[in-house]
mmCIF file with all atom_site columns, C-alpha atoms in Angstrom:
data_model
loop_
_atom_site.group_PDB
_atom_site.id
_atom_site.type_symbol
_atom_site.label_atom_id
_atom_site.label_alt_id
_atom_site.label_comp_id
_atom_site.label_asym_id
_atom_site.label_entity_id
_atom_site.label_seq_id
_atom_site.pdbx_PDB_ins_code
_atom_site.Cartn_x
_atom_site.Cartn_y
_atom_site.Cartn_z
_atom_site.occupancy
_atom_site.B_iso_or_equiv
_atom_site.pdbx_formal_charge
_atom_site.auth_seq_id
_atom_site.auth_comp_id
_atom_site.auth_asym_id
_atom_site.auth_atom_id
_atom_site.pdbx_PDB_model_num
ATOM 1   C CA . ALA A 1 1   ? 0.000   0.000  0.000   1.00 72.00 ? 1   ALA A CA 1
ATOM 2   C CA . GLN A 1 2   ? 1.094   3.556  -0.534  1.00 79.00 ? 2   GLN A CA 1
ATOM 3   C CA . SER A 1 3   ? 0.334   6.736  1.365   1.00 87.00 ? 3   SER A CA 1
ATOM 4   C CA . VAL A 1 4   ? 1.420   10.335 1.515   1.00 92.00 ? 4   VAL A CA 1
ATOM 5   C CA . THR A 1 5   ? 1.464   12.755 4.435   1.00 95.00 ? 5   THR A CA 1
ATOM 6   C CA . GLN A 1 6   ? 1.643   16.498 4.107   1.00 96.00 ? 6   GLN A CA 1
ATOM 7   C CA . LEU A 1 7   ? 2.985   17.668 7.410   1.00 95.00 ? 7   LEU A CA 1
ATOM 8   C CA . ASP A 1 8   ? 1.432   21.159 7.434   1.00 95.00 ? 8   ASP A CA 1
ATOM 9   C CA . SER A 1 9   ? -2.172  21.978 6.621   1.00 95.00 ? 9   SER A CA 1
ATOM 10  C CA . HIS A 1 10  ? -1.378  25.725 6.464   1.00 97.00 ? 10  HIS A CA 1
ATOM 11  C CA . VAL A 1 11  ? 1.830   27.602 5.761   1.00 98.00 ? 11  VAL A CA 1
ATOM 12  C CA . SER A 1 12  ? 2.133   31.393 5.834   1.00 98.00 ? 12  SER A CA 1
ATOM 13  C CA . VAL A 1 13  ? 5.136   33.275 4.464   1.00 97.00 ? 13  VAL A CA 1
ATOM 14  C CA . SER A 1 14  ? 5.955   36.838 3.561   1.00 97.00 ? 14  SER A CA 1
ATOM 15  C CA . GLU A 1 15  ? 6.405   37.820 -0.058  1.00 97.00 ? 15  GLU A CA 1
ATOM 16  C CA . GLY A 1 16  ? 10.035  37.418 -1.092  1.00 97.00 ? 16  GLY A CA 1
ATOM 17  C CA . THR A 1 17  ? 10.876  34.819 1.594   1.00 97.00 ? 17  THR A CA 1
ATOM 18  C CA . PRO A 1 18  ? 11.515  31.105 0.968   1.00 98.00 ? 18  PRO A CA 1
ATOM 19  C CA . VAL A 1 19  ? 8.742   28.530 0.772   1.00 98.00 ? 19  VAL A CA 1
ATOM 20  C CA . LEU A 1 20  ? 8.972   25.020 2.202   1.00 98.00 ? 20  LEU A CA 1
ATOM 21  C CA . LEU A 1 21  ? 6.036   22.596 1.919   1.00 98.00 ? 21  LEU A CA 1
ATOM 22  C CA . ARG A 1 22  ? 6.733   19.230 3.473   1.00 98.00 ? 22  ARG A CA 1
ATOM 23  C CA . CYS A 1 23  ? 5.690   15.830 2.183   1.00 97.00 ? 23  CYS A CA 1
ATOM 24  C CA . ASN A 1 24  ? 6.520   12.318 3.368   1.00 96.00 ? 24  ASN A CA 1
ATOM 25  C CA . TYR A 1 25  ? 5.482   9.180  1.544   1.00 92.00 ? 25  TYR A CA 1
ATOM 26  C CA . SER A 1 26  ? 5.193   5.501  2.248   1.00 89.00 ? 26  SER A CA 1
ATOM 27  C CA . SER A 1 27  ? 5.582   2.940  -0.491  1.00 81.00 ? 27  SER A CA 1
ATOM 28  C CA . SER A 1 28  ? 6.718   -0.650 -0.825  1.00 74.00 ? 28  SER A CA 1
ATOM 29  C CA . TYR A 1 29  ? 8.135   -0.001 -4.266  1.00 76.00 ? 29  TYR A CA 1
ATOM 30  C CA . SER A 1 30  ? 9.840   2.815  -6.096  1.00 77.00 ? 30  SER A CA 1
ATOM 31  C CA . PRO A 1 31  ? 7.228   5.539  -6.333  1.00 82.00 ? 31  PRO A CA 1
ATOM 32  C CA . SER A 1 32  ? 6.437   8.251  -8.803  1.00 87.00 ? 32  SER A CA 1
ATOM 33  C CA . LEU A 1 33  ? 5.851   11.510 -6.967  1.00 91.00 ? 33  LEU A CA 1
ATOM 34  C CA . PHE A 1 34  ? 4.116   14.682 -8.071  1.00 93.00 ? 34  PHE A CA 1
ATOM 35  C CA . TRP A 1 35  ? 3.285   18.118 -6.735  1.00 96.00 ? 35  TRP A CA 1
ATOM 36  C CA . TYR A 1 36  ? 0.126   19.807 -7.964  1.00 96.00 ? 36  TYR A CA 1
ATOM 37  C CA . VAL A 1 37  ? -1.139  23.312 -7.260  1.00 96.00 ? 37  VAL A CA 1
ATOM 38  C CA . GLN A 1 38  ? -4.799  24.339 -7.119  1.00 95.00 ? 38  GLN A CA 1
ATOM 39  C CA . HIS A 1 39  ? -5.891  27.956 -7.188  1.00 93.00 ? 39  HIS A CA 1
ATOM 40  C CA . PRO A 1 40  ? -9.419  28.808 -5.962  1.00 89.00 ? 40  PRO A CA 1
ATOM 41  C CA . ASN A 1 41  ? -12.161 27.406 -8.191  1.00 84.00 ? 41  ASN A CA 1
ATOM 42  C CA . LYS A 1 42  ? -9.617  25.940 -10.565 1.00 88.00 ? 42  LYS A CA 1
ATOM 43  C CA . GLY A 1 43  ? -8.425  22.465 -11.443 1.00 90.00 ? 43  GLY A CA 1
ATOM 44  C CA . LEU A 1 44  ? -5.081  21.014 -10.445 1.00 92.00 ? 44  LEU A CA 1
ATOM 45  C CA . GLN A 1 45  ? -1.963  22.081 -12.315 1.00 94.00 ? 45  GLN A CA 1
ATOM 46  C CA . LEU A 1 46  ? 1.147   19.917 -12.360 1.00 93.00 ? 46  LEU A CA 1
ATOM 47  C CA . LEU A 1 47  ? 4.139   21.697 -10.802 1.00 96.00 ? 47  LEU A CA 1
ATOM 48  C CA . LEU A 1 48  ? 6.710   18.932 -11.124 1.00 94.00 ? 48  LEU A CA 1
ATOM 49  C CA . LYS A 1 49  ? 7.192   15.157 -11.097 1.00 91.00 ? 49  LYS A CA 1
ATOM 50  C CA . TYR A 1 50  ? 9.777   12.648 -9.953  1.00 90.00 ? 50  TYR A CA 1
ATOM 51  C CA . THR A 1 51  ? 9.967   9.324  -11.803 1.00 79.00 ? 51  THR A CA 1
ATOM 52  C CA . SER A 1 52  ? 13.323  7.803  -10.732 1.00 74.00 ? 52  SER A CA 1
ATOM 53  C CA . ALA A 1 53  ? 15.581  10.087 -12.743 1.00 73.00 ? 53  ALA A CA 1
ATOM 54  C CA . ALA A 1 54  ? 17.411  12.994 -11.065 1.00 82.00 ? 54  ALA A CA 1
ATOM 55  C CA . THR A 1 55  ? 16.560  13.339 -7.373  1.00 88.00 ? 55  THR A CA 1
ATOM 56  C CA . LEU A 1 56  ? 16.372  17.140 -7.592  1.00 93.00 ? 56  LEU A CA 1
ATOM 57  C CA . VAL A 1 57  ? 13.424  18.018 -9.762  1.00 94.00 ? 57  VAL A CA 1
ATOM 58  C CA . LYS A 1 58  ? 12.803  21.486 -11.152 1.00 94.00 ? 58  LYS A CA 1
ATOM 59  C CA . GLY A 1 59  ? 9.271   22.526 -11.946 1.00 94.00 ? 59  GLY A CA 1
ATOM 60  C CA . ILE A 1 60  ? 7.361   25.500 -13.199 1.00 94.00 ? 60  ILE A CA 1
ATOM 61  C CA . ASN A 1 61  ? 7.195   28.945 -11.582 1.00 94.00 ? 61  ASN A CA 1
ATOM 62  C CA . GLY A 1 62  ? 10.529  28.516 -9.784  1.00 96.00 ? 62  GLY A CA 1
ATOM 63  C CA . PHE A 1 63  ? 9.492   25.533 -7.667  1.00 97.00 ? 63  PHE A CA 1
ATOM 64  C CA . GLU A 1 64  ? 11.682  22.524 -7.084  1.00 97.00 ? 64  GLU A CA 1
ATOM 65  C CA . ALA A 1 65  ? 11.590  19.376 -4.977  1.00 97.00 ? 65  ALA A CA 1
ATOM 66  C CA . GLU A 1 66  ? 14.178  16.890 -3.796  1.00 94.00 ? 66  GLU A CA 1
ATOM 67  C CA . PHE A 1 67  ? 13.496  13.161 -3.537  1.00 93.00 ? 67  PHE A CA 1
ATOM 68  C CA . LYS A 1 68  ? 15.229  11.723 -0.456  1.00 92.00 ? 68  LYS A CA 1
ATOM 69  C CA . LYS A 1 69  ? 14.754  7.993  -0.282  1.00 89.00 ? 69  LYS A CA 1
ATOM 70  C CA . SER A 1 70  ? 16.462  7.635  3.107   1.00 91.00 ? 70  SER A CA 1
ATOM 71  C CA . GLU A 1 71  ? 14.000  10.120 4.616   1.00 92.00 ? 71  GLU A CA 1
ATOM 72  C CA . THR A 1 72  ? 11.026  9.079  2.407   1.00 92.00 ? 72  THR A CA 1
ATOM 73  C CA . SER A 1 73  ? 10.488  12.764 1.733   1.00 95.00 ? 73  SER A CA 1
ATOM 74  C CA . PHE A 1 74  ? 9.679   14.920 -1.277  1.00 96.00 ? 74  PHE A CA 1
ATOM 75  C CA . HIS A 1 75  ? 9.555   18.479 0.042   1.00 97.00 ? 75  HIS A CA 1
ATOM 76  C CA . LEU A 1 76  ? 8.620   21.378 -2.240  1.00 98.00 ? 76  LEU A CA 1
ATOM 77  C CA . THR A 1 77  ? 10.651  24.576 -2.111  1.00 98.00 ? 77  THR A CA 1
ATOM 78  C CA . LYS A 1 78  ? 10.872  27.961 -3.742  1.00 98.00 ? 78  LYS A CA 1
ATOM 79  C CA . PRO A 1 79  ? 13.541  30.575 -2.973  1.00 97.00 ? 79  PRO A CA 1
ATOM 80  C CA . SER A 1 80  ? 11.251  33.605 -3.037  1.00 97.00 ? 80  SER A CA 1
ATOM 81  C CA . ALA A 1 81  ? 7.466   33.610 -2.671  1.00 97.00 ? 81  ALA A CA 1
ATOM 82  C CA . HIS A 1 82  ? 5.188   35.689 -4.869  1.00 96.00 ? 82  HIS A CA 1
ATOM 83  C CA . MET A 1 83  ? 1.661   36.737 -4.045  1.00 96.00 ? 83  MET A CA 1
ATOM 84  C CA . SER A 1 84  ? 0.463   34.619 -6.978  1.00 96.00 ? 84  SER A CA 1
ATOM 85  C CA . ASP A 1 85  ? 1.809   31.491 -5.228  1.00 97.00 ? 85  ASP A CA 1
ATOM 86  C CA . ALA A 1 86  ? -1.030  31.603 -2.700  1.00 97.00 ? 86  ALA A CA 1
ATOM 87  C CA . ALA A 1 87  ? -2.979  28.399 -3.357  1.00 97.00 ? 87  ALA A CA 1
ATOM 88  C CA . GLU A 1 88  ? -3.535  24.799 -2.210  1.00 96.00 ? 88  GLU A CA 1
ATOM 89  C CA . TYR A 1 89  ? -0.694  22.379 -2.873  1.00 97.00 ? 89  TYR A CA 1
ATOM 90  C CA . PHE A 1 90  ? -1.068  18.613 -3.103  1.00 96.00 ? 90  PHE A CA 1
ATOM 91  C CA . CYS A 1 91  ? 1.683   16.031 -2.860  1.00 96.00 ? 91  CYS A CA 1
ATOM 92  C CA . VAL A 1 92  ? 0.756   12.900 -4.799  1.00 93.00 ? 92  VAL A CA 1
ATOM 93  C CA . VAL A 1 93  ? 2.272   9.414  -4.974  1.00 89.00 ? 93  VAL A CA 1
ATOM 94  C CA . SER A 1 94  ? 1.747   6.592  -7.415  1.00 82.00 ? 94  SER A CA 1
ATOM 95  C CA . VAL A 1 95  ? 3.324   3.172  -7.570  1.00 69.00 ? 95  VAL A CA 1
ATOM 96  C CA . GLY A 1 96  ? 3.718   0.708  -10.387 1.00 60.00 ? 96  GLY A CA 1
ATOM 97  C CA . THR A 1 97  ? 3.095   0.963  -14.081 1.00 54.00 ? 97  THR A CA 1
ATOM 98  C CA . GLY A 1 98  ? 0.129   1.630  -16.225 1.00 53.00 ? 98  GLY A CA 1
ATOM 99  C CA . ARG A 1 99  ? -3.015  3.290  -15.060 1.00 55.00 ? 99  ARG A CA 1
ATOM 100 C CA . ARG A 1 100 ? -2.810  3.031  -11.296 1.00 62.00 ? 100 ARG A CA 1
ATOM 101 C CA . ALA A 1 101 ? -4.650  5.677  -9.340  1.00 68.00 ? 101 ALA A CA 1
ATOM 102 C CA . LEU A 1 102 ? -2.968  8.576  -7.657  1.00 81.00 ? 102 LEU A CA 1
ATOM 103 C CA . THR A 1 103 ? -2.849  8.802  -3.869  1.00 86.00 ? 103 THR A CA 1
ATOM 104 C CA . PHE A 1 104 ? -3.253  12.400 -2.731  1.00 91.00 ? 104 PHE A CA 1
ATOM 105 C CA . GLY A 1 105 ? -1.997  14.053 0.406   1.00 93.00 ? 105 GLY A CA 1
ATOM 106 C CA . SER A 1 106 ? -4.475  16.130 2.358   1.00 93.00 ? 106 SER A CA 1
ATOM 107 C CA . GLY A 1 107 ? -3.121  19.387 0.961   1.00 95.00 ? 107 GLY A CA 1
ATOM 108 C CA . THR A 1 108 ? -1.250  22.428 2.276   1.00 97.00 ? 108 THR A CA 1
ATOM 109 C CA . ARG A 1 109 ? -2.738  25.873 1.978   1.00 97.00 ? 109 ARG A CA 1
ATOM 110 C CA . LEU A 1 110 ? -0.028  28.446 1.284   1.00 97.00 ? 110 LEU A CA 1
ATOM 111 C CA . GLN A 1 111 ? -0.707  32.036 2.276   1.00 97.00 ? 111 GLN A CA 1
ATOM 112 C CA . VAL A 1 112 ? 1.620   34.796 1.099   1.00 97.00 ? 112 VAL A CA 1
ATOM 113 C CA . GLN A 1 113 ? 1.588   38.007 3.107   1.00 96.00 ? 113 GLN A CA 1
ATOM 114 C CA . PRO A 1 114 ? 2.557   41.308 1.448   1.00 94.00 ? 114 PRO A CA 1
ATOM 115 C CA . ASP B 2 1   ? -3.511  24.771 -26.752 1.00 61.00 ? 1   ASP B CA 1
ATOM 116 C CA . ALA B 2 2   ? -4.346  21.175 -25.983 1.00 61.00 ? 2   ALA B CA 1
ATOM 117 C CA . MET B 2 3   ? -6.487  21.025 -22.920 1.00 93.00 ? 3   MET B CA 1
ATOM 118 C CA . VAL B 2 4   ? -9.200  19.486 -20.763 1.00 96.00 ? 4   VAL B CA 1
ATOM 119 C CA . ILE B 2 5   ? -12.476 21.413 -20.835 1.00 96.00 ? 5   ILE B CA 1
ATOM 120 C CA . GLN B 2 6   ? -15.336 20.985 -18.405 1.00 96.00 ? 6   GLN B CA 1
ATOM 121 C CA . ASN B 2 7   ? -18.820 22.341 -18.896 1.00 91.00 ? 7   ASN B CA 1
ATOM 122 C CA . PRO B 2 8   ? -20.553 23.959 -17.237 1.00 92.00 ? 8   PRO B CA 1
ATOM 123 C CA . ARG B 2 9   ? -18.239 25.580 -14.667 1.00 93.00 ? 9   ARG B CA 1
ATOM 124 C CA . TYR B 2 10  ? -21.135 25.958 -12.244 1.00 95.00 ? 10  TYR B CA 1
ATOM 125 C CA . GLN B 2 11  ? -24.224 23.753 -12.122 1.00 96.00 ? 11  GLN B CA 1
ATOM 126 C CA . VAL B 2 12  ? -27.223 24.054 -9.860  1.00 96.00 ? 12  VAL B CA 1
ATOM 127 C CA . THR B 2 13  ? -29.748 21.253 -9.633  1.00 95.00 ? 13  THR B CA 1
ATOM 128 C CA . GLN B 2 14  ? -32.582 20.230 -7.369  1.00 95.00 ? 14  GLN B CA 1
ATOM 129 C CA . PHE B 2 15  ? -32.494 17.438 -4.849  1.00 95.00 ? 15  PHE B CA 1
ATOM 130 C CA . GLY B 2 16  ? -33.224 14.209 -6.715  1.00 95.00 ? 16  GLY B CA 1
ATOM 131 C CA . LYS B 2 17  ? -33.152 15.735 -10.215 1.00 96.00 ? 17  LYS B CA 1
ATOM 132 C CA . PRO B 2 18  ? -30.703 13.975 -12.568 1.00 96.00 ? 18  PRO B CA 1
ATOM 133 C CA . VAL B 2 19  ? -27.739 16.013 -13.733 1.00 96.00 ? 19  VAL B CA 1
ATOM 134 C CA . THR B 2 20  ? -24.979 15.454 -16.288 1.00 97.00 ? 20  THR B CA 1
ATOM 135 C CA . LEU B 2 21  ? -21.532 17.019 -16.262 1.00 97.00 ? 21  LEU B CA 1
ATOM 136 C CA . SER B 2 22  ? -19.345 16.941 -19.344 1.00 97.00 ? 22  SER B CA 1
ATOM 137 C CA . CYS B 2 23  ? -15.645 16.798 -20.075 1.00 97.00 ? 23  CYS B CA 1
ATOM 138 C CA . SER B 2 24  ? -13.816 17.033 -23.377 1.00 97.00 ? 24  SER B CA 1
ATOM 139 C CA . GLN B 2 25  ? -10.121 16.814 -24.190 1.00 97.00 ? 25  GLN B CA 1
ATOM 140 C CA . THR B 2 26  ? -7.927  17.713 -27.125 1.00 95.00 ? 26  THR B CA 1
ATOM 141 C CA . LEU B 2 27  ? -4.891  15.849 -25.780 1.00 93.00 ? 27  LEU B CA 1
ATOM 142 C CA . ASN B 2 28  ? -5.868  12.535 -27.379 1.00 92.00 ? 28  ASN B CA 1
ATOM 143 C CA . HIS B 2 29  ? -5.187  10.796 -24.064 1.00 92.00 ? 29  HIS B CA 1
ATOM 144 C CA . ASN B 2 30  ? -6.447  7.245  -23.666 1.00 91.00 ? 30  ASN B CA 1
ATOM 145 C CA . VAL B 2 31  ? -7.417  7.477  -19.991 1.00 91.00 ? 31  VAL B CA 1
ATOM 146 C CA . MET B 2 32  ? -10.046 9.801  -18.531 1.00 93.00 ? 32  MET B CA 1
ATOM 147 C CA . TYR B 2 33  ? -10.821 10.165 -14.815 1.00 93.00 ? 33  TYR B CA 1
ATOM 148 C CA . TRP B 2 34  ? -13.588 11.692 -12.722 1.00 95.00 ? 34  TRP B CA 1
ATOM 149 C CA . TYR B 2 35  ? -12.838 12.994 -9.237  1.00 94.00 ? 35  TYR B CA 1
ATOM 150 C CA . GLN B 2 36  ? -15.072 14.430 -6.538  1.00 96.00 ? 36  GLN B CA 1
ATOM 151 C CA . GLN B 2 37  ? -13.546 17.159 -4.380  1.00 94.00 ? 37  GLN B CA 1
ATOM 152 C CA . LYS B 2 38  ? -15.355 18.511 -1.322  1.00 94.00 ? 38  LYS B CA 1
ATOM 153 C CA . SER B 2 39  ? -14.390 21.719 0.401   1.00 89.00 ? 39  SER B CA 1
ATOM 154 C CA . SER B 2 40  ? -10.875 21.709 1.906   1.00 86.00 ? 40  SER B CA 1
ATOM 155 C CA . GLN B 2 41  ? -10.326 18.068 0.932   1.00 91.00 ? 41  GLN B CA 1
ATOM 156 C CA . ALA B 2 42  ? -8.182  16.252 -1.580  1.00 91.00 ? 42  ALA B CA 1
ATOM 157 C CA . PRO B 2 43  ? -9.801  14.958 -4.771  1.00 91.00 ? 43  PRO B CA 1
ATOM 158 C CA . LYS B 2 44  ? -11.359 11.499 -4.487  1.00 91.00 ? 44  LYS B CA 1
ATOM 159 C CA . LEU B 2 45  ? -11.356 9.234  -7.531  1.00 91.00 ? 45  LEU B CA 1
ATOM 160 C CA . LEU B 2 46  ? -14.838 8.058  -8.575  1.00 94.00 ? 46  LEU B CA 1
ATOM 161 C CA . PHE B 2 47  ? -13.966 6.044  -11.706 1.00 91.00 ? 47  PHE B CA 1
ATOM 162 C CA . HIS B 2 48  ? -11.886 6.077  -14.834 1.00 91.00 ? 48  HIS B CA 1
ATOM 163 C CA . TYR B 2 49  ? -11.972 4.898  -18.435 1.00 92.00 ? 49  TYR B CA 1
ATOM 164 C CA . TYR B 2 50  ? -8.946  3.161  -19.912 1.00 89.00 ? 50  TYR B CA 1
ATOM 165 C CA . ASP B 2 51  ? -9.891  3.506  -23.578 1.00 90.00 ? 51  ASP B CA 1
ATOM 166 C CA . LYS B 2 52  ? -13.416 2.028  -23.514 1.00 92.00 ? 52  LYS B CA 1
ATOM 167 C CA . ASP B 2 53  ? -12.796 -0.042 -20.401 1.00 91.00 ? 53  ASP B CA 1
ATOM 168 C CA . PHE B 2 54  ? -14.760 1.379  -17.438 1.00 92.00 ? 54  PHE B CA 1
ATOM 169 C CA . ASN B 2 55  ? -13.253 1.032  -13.948 1.00 89.00 ? 55  ASN B CA 1
ATOM 170 C CA . ASN B 2 56  ? -15.335 1.907  -10.915 1.00 90.00 ? 56  ASN B CA 1
ATOM 171 C CA . GLU B 2 57  ? -13.785 2.566  -7.505  1.00 89.00 ? 57  GLU B CA 1
ATOM 172 C CA . ALA B 2 58  ? -15.119 0.220  -4.849  1.00 87.00 ? 58  ALA B CA 1
ATOM 173 C CA . ASP B 2 59  ? -16.660 2.964  -2.724  1.00 90.00 ? 59  ASP B CA 1
ATOM 174 C CA . THR B 2 60  ? -18.248 5.010  -5.517  1.00 94.00 ? 60  THR B CA 1
ATOM 175 C CA . PRO B 2 61  ? -22.022 5.162  -4.907  1.00 94.00 ? 61  PRO B CA 1
ATOM 176 C CA . ASP B 2 62  ? -24.325 3.557  -7.488  1.00 94.00 ? 62  ASP B CA 1
ATOM 177 C CA . ASN B 2 63  ? -25.885 6.980  -7.928  1.00 95.00 ? 63  ASN B CA 1
ATOM 178 C CA . PHE B 2 64  ? -22.845 7.961  -10.012 1.00 97.00 ? 64  PHE B CA 1
ATOM 179 C CA . GLN B 2 65  ? -22.522 6.729  -13.590 1.00 96.00 ? 65  GLN B CA 1
ATOM 180 C CA . SER B 2 66  ? -20.279 7.603  -16.487 1.00 96.00 ? 66  SER B CA 1
ATOM 181 C CA . ARG B 2 67  ? -20.268 7.412  -20.260 1.00 96.00 ? 67  ARG B CA 1
ATOM 182 C CA . ARG B 2 68  ? -17.443 7.774  -22.759 1.00 97.00 ? 68  ARG B CA 1
ATOM 183 C CA . PRO B 2 69  ? -18.899 7.839  -26.278 1.00 96.00 ? 69  PRO B CA 1
ATOM 184 C CA . ASN B 2 70  ? -15.515 8.516  -27.910 1.00 95.00 ? 70  ASN B CA 1
ATOM 185 C CA . THR B 2 71  ? -11.899 9.324  -27.048 1.00 94.00 ? 71  THR B CA 1
ATOM 186 C CA . SER B 2 72  ? -12.535 13.036 -26.619 1.00 96.00 ? 72  SER B CA 1
ATOM 187 C CA . PHE B 2 73  ? -15.638 13.116 -24.435 1.00 97.00 ? 73  PHE B CA 1
ATOM 188 C CA . CYS B 2 74  ? -16.615 11.747 -21.059 1.00 97.00 ? 74  CYS B CA 1
ATOM 189 C CA . PHE B 2 75  ? -19.774 12.394 -19.027 1.00 97.00 ? 75  PHE B CA 1
ATOM 190 C CA . LEU B 2 76  ? -20.607 12.095 -15.354 1.00 97.00 ? 76  LEU B CA 1
ATOM 191 C CA . ASP B 2 77  ? -24.262 11.326 -14.615 1.00 97.00 ? 77  ASP B CA 1
ATOM 192 C CA . ILE B 2 78  ? -25.696 11.689 -11.136 1.00 97.00 ? 78  ILE B CA 1
ATOM 193 C CA . ARG B 2 79  ? -29.055 9.928  -11.172 1.00 96.00 ? 79  ARG B CA 1
ATOM 194 C CA . SER B 2 80  ? -30.597 11.310 -7.983  1.00 95.00 ? 80  SER B CA 1
ATOM 195 C CA . PRO B 2 81  ? -28.385 13.973 -6.417  1.00 96.00 ? 81  PRO B CA 1
ATOM 196 C CA . GLY B 2 82  ? -28.467 14.318 -2.660  1.00 95.00 ? 82  GLY B CA 1
ATOM 197 C CA . LEU B 2 83  ? -27.268 17.230 -0.554  1.00 94.00 ? 83  LEU B CA 1
ATOM 198 C CA . GLY B 2 84  ? -24.069 15.325 0.150   1.00 95.00 ? 84  GLY B CA 1
ATOM 199 C CA . ASP B 2 85  ? -23.187 15.310 -3.541  1.00 97.00 ? 85  ASP B CA 1
ATOM 200 C CA . ALA B 2 86  ? -22.572 19.046 -3.604  1.00 97.00 ? 86  ALA B CA 1
ATOM 201 C CA . ALA B 2 87  ? -18.898 19.328 -4.534  1.00 96.00 ? 87  ALA B CA 1
ATOM 202 C CA . MET B 2 88  ? -16.395 20.251 -7.207  1.00 95.00 ? 88  MET B CA 1
ATOM 203 C CA . TYR B 2 89  ? -16.149 17.555 -9.878  1.00 97.00 ? 89  TYR B CA 1
ATOM 204 C CA . LEU B 2 90  ? -12.827 17.331 -11.669 1.00 95.00 ? 90  LEU B CA 1
ATOM 205 C CA . CYS B 2 91  ? -12.083 15.585 -14.929 1.00 95.00 ? 91  CYS B CA 1
ATOM 206 C CA . ALA B 2 92  ? -8.527  14.505 -15.697 1.00 93.00 ? 92  ALA B CA 1
ATOM 207 C CA . THR B 2 93  ? -6.735  12.718 -18.523 1.00 93.00 ? 93  THR B CA 1
ATOM 208 C CA . SER B 2 94  ? -3.464  10.924 -19.021 1.00 90.00 ? 94  SER B CA 1
ATOM 209 C CA . ARG B 2 95  ? -1.647  8.985  -21.692 1.00 87.00 ? 95  ARG B CA 1
ATOM 210 C CA . VAL B 2 96  ? -0.889  5.562  -20.321 1.00 79.00 ? 96  VAL B CA 1
ATOM 211 C CA . ARG B 2 97  ? 0.835   2.566  -21.815 1.00 71.00 ? 97  ARG B CA 1
ATOM 212 C CA . SER B 2 98  ? 0.853   -0.534 -19.702 1.00 62.00 ? 98  SER B CA 1
ATOM 213 C CA . ARG B 2 99  ? 4.599   -0.638 -19.254 1.00 56.00 ? 99  ARG B CA 1
ATOM 214 C CA . ASP B 2 100 ? 5.059   3.060  -18.564 1.00 61.00 ? 100 ASP B CA 1
ATOM 215 C CA . SER B 2 101 ? 5.845   4.449  -15.190 1.00 56.00 ? 101 SER B CA 1
ATOM 216 C CA . ASN B 2 102 ? 3.046   6.664  -14.051 1.00 65.00 ? 102 ASN B CA 1
ATOM 217 C CA . GLN B 2 103 ? 2.396   9.665  -16.199 1.00 76.00 ? 103 GLN B CA 1
ATOM 218 C CA . PRO B 2 104 ? 0.942   12.837 -14.704 1.00 84.00 ? 104 PRO B CA 1
ATOM 219 C CA . GLN B 2 105 ? -2.721  13.578 -15.030 1.00 88.00 ? 105 GLN B CA 1
ATOM 220 C CA . HIS B 2 106 ? -3.966  16.746 -16.699 1.00 92.00 ? 106 HIS B CA 1
ATOM 221 C CA . PHE B 2 107 ? -6.960  18.359 -15.011 1.00 93.00 ? 107 PHE B CA 1
ATOM 222 C CA . GLY B 2 108 ? -9.819  20.514 -16.192 1.00 94.00 ? 108 GLY B CA 1
ATOM 223 C CA . ASP B 2 109 ? -10.984 23.511 -14.147 1.00 93.00 ? 109 ASP B CA 1
ATOM 224 C CA . GLY B 2 110 ? -13.862 21.541 -12.685 1.00 94.00 ? 110 GLY B CA 1
ATOM 225 C CA . THR B 2 111 ? -17.619 21.914 -12.365 1.00 96.00 ? 111 THR B CA 1
ATOM 226 C CA . ARG B 2 112 ? -18.943 23.144 -9.044  1.00 95.00 ? 112 ARG B CA 1
ATOM 227 C CA . LEU B 2 113 ? -22.243 21.408 -8.351  1.00 97.00 ? 113 LEU B CA 1
ATOM 228 C CA . SER B 2 114 ? -24.793 22.883 -5.949  1.00 96.00 ? 114 SER B CA 1
ATOM 229 C CA . ILE B 2 115 ? -27.915 21.049 -4.785  1.00 95.00 ? 115 ILE B CA 1
ATOM 230 C CA . LEU B 2 116 ? -31.053 22.985 -3.812  1.00 92.00 ? 116 LEU B CA 1
#
């Protein structure tokens, strides 16, 4: 079985300061890991994905995440927050090949203060 | 741009009155998914189509049905909506080959369903 835990339900940062959204996963096999962002009343947009290539993954809008197998973590970071980054972020894990379903974390709401 | 389009964006229906939500895609993806997302929760998978092969999740109520008449379109039918079915419904697609590692899913903007 696989699972994913997002350690913070809410994170608040000031504009221009770093962002850290934490995610830990549990999987019996090598997982694929994703981060999605959801703005209010919108669908989910893929930020980045890890699929067993480089452990440091760069995504869109300046976000990146590092896969650490020893810590079973896949934390999302950004050096400098923008107001437009305020949204809900989901860490997602999937195991195996083919059409297996995604397992979502519970989400982290990022607030960016001016 | 290739995309996933959901119509309508907002839908209001009456308790017990059947409603259909639609999803179309220009990505030519072989798999289409329907998710239910309630306020402040993660999306919950209802079912998916792998080509024409329908796959229901074990805990999806019988009240929820789906149709996929062709590659581009997929519909979600709720036969007798209850107050608990008020939610955002998200359609997603992906291109999957059986031996591939998991490919990301591409989401539409959703339909927000309200029940009166």
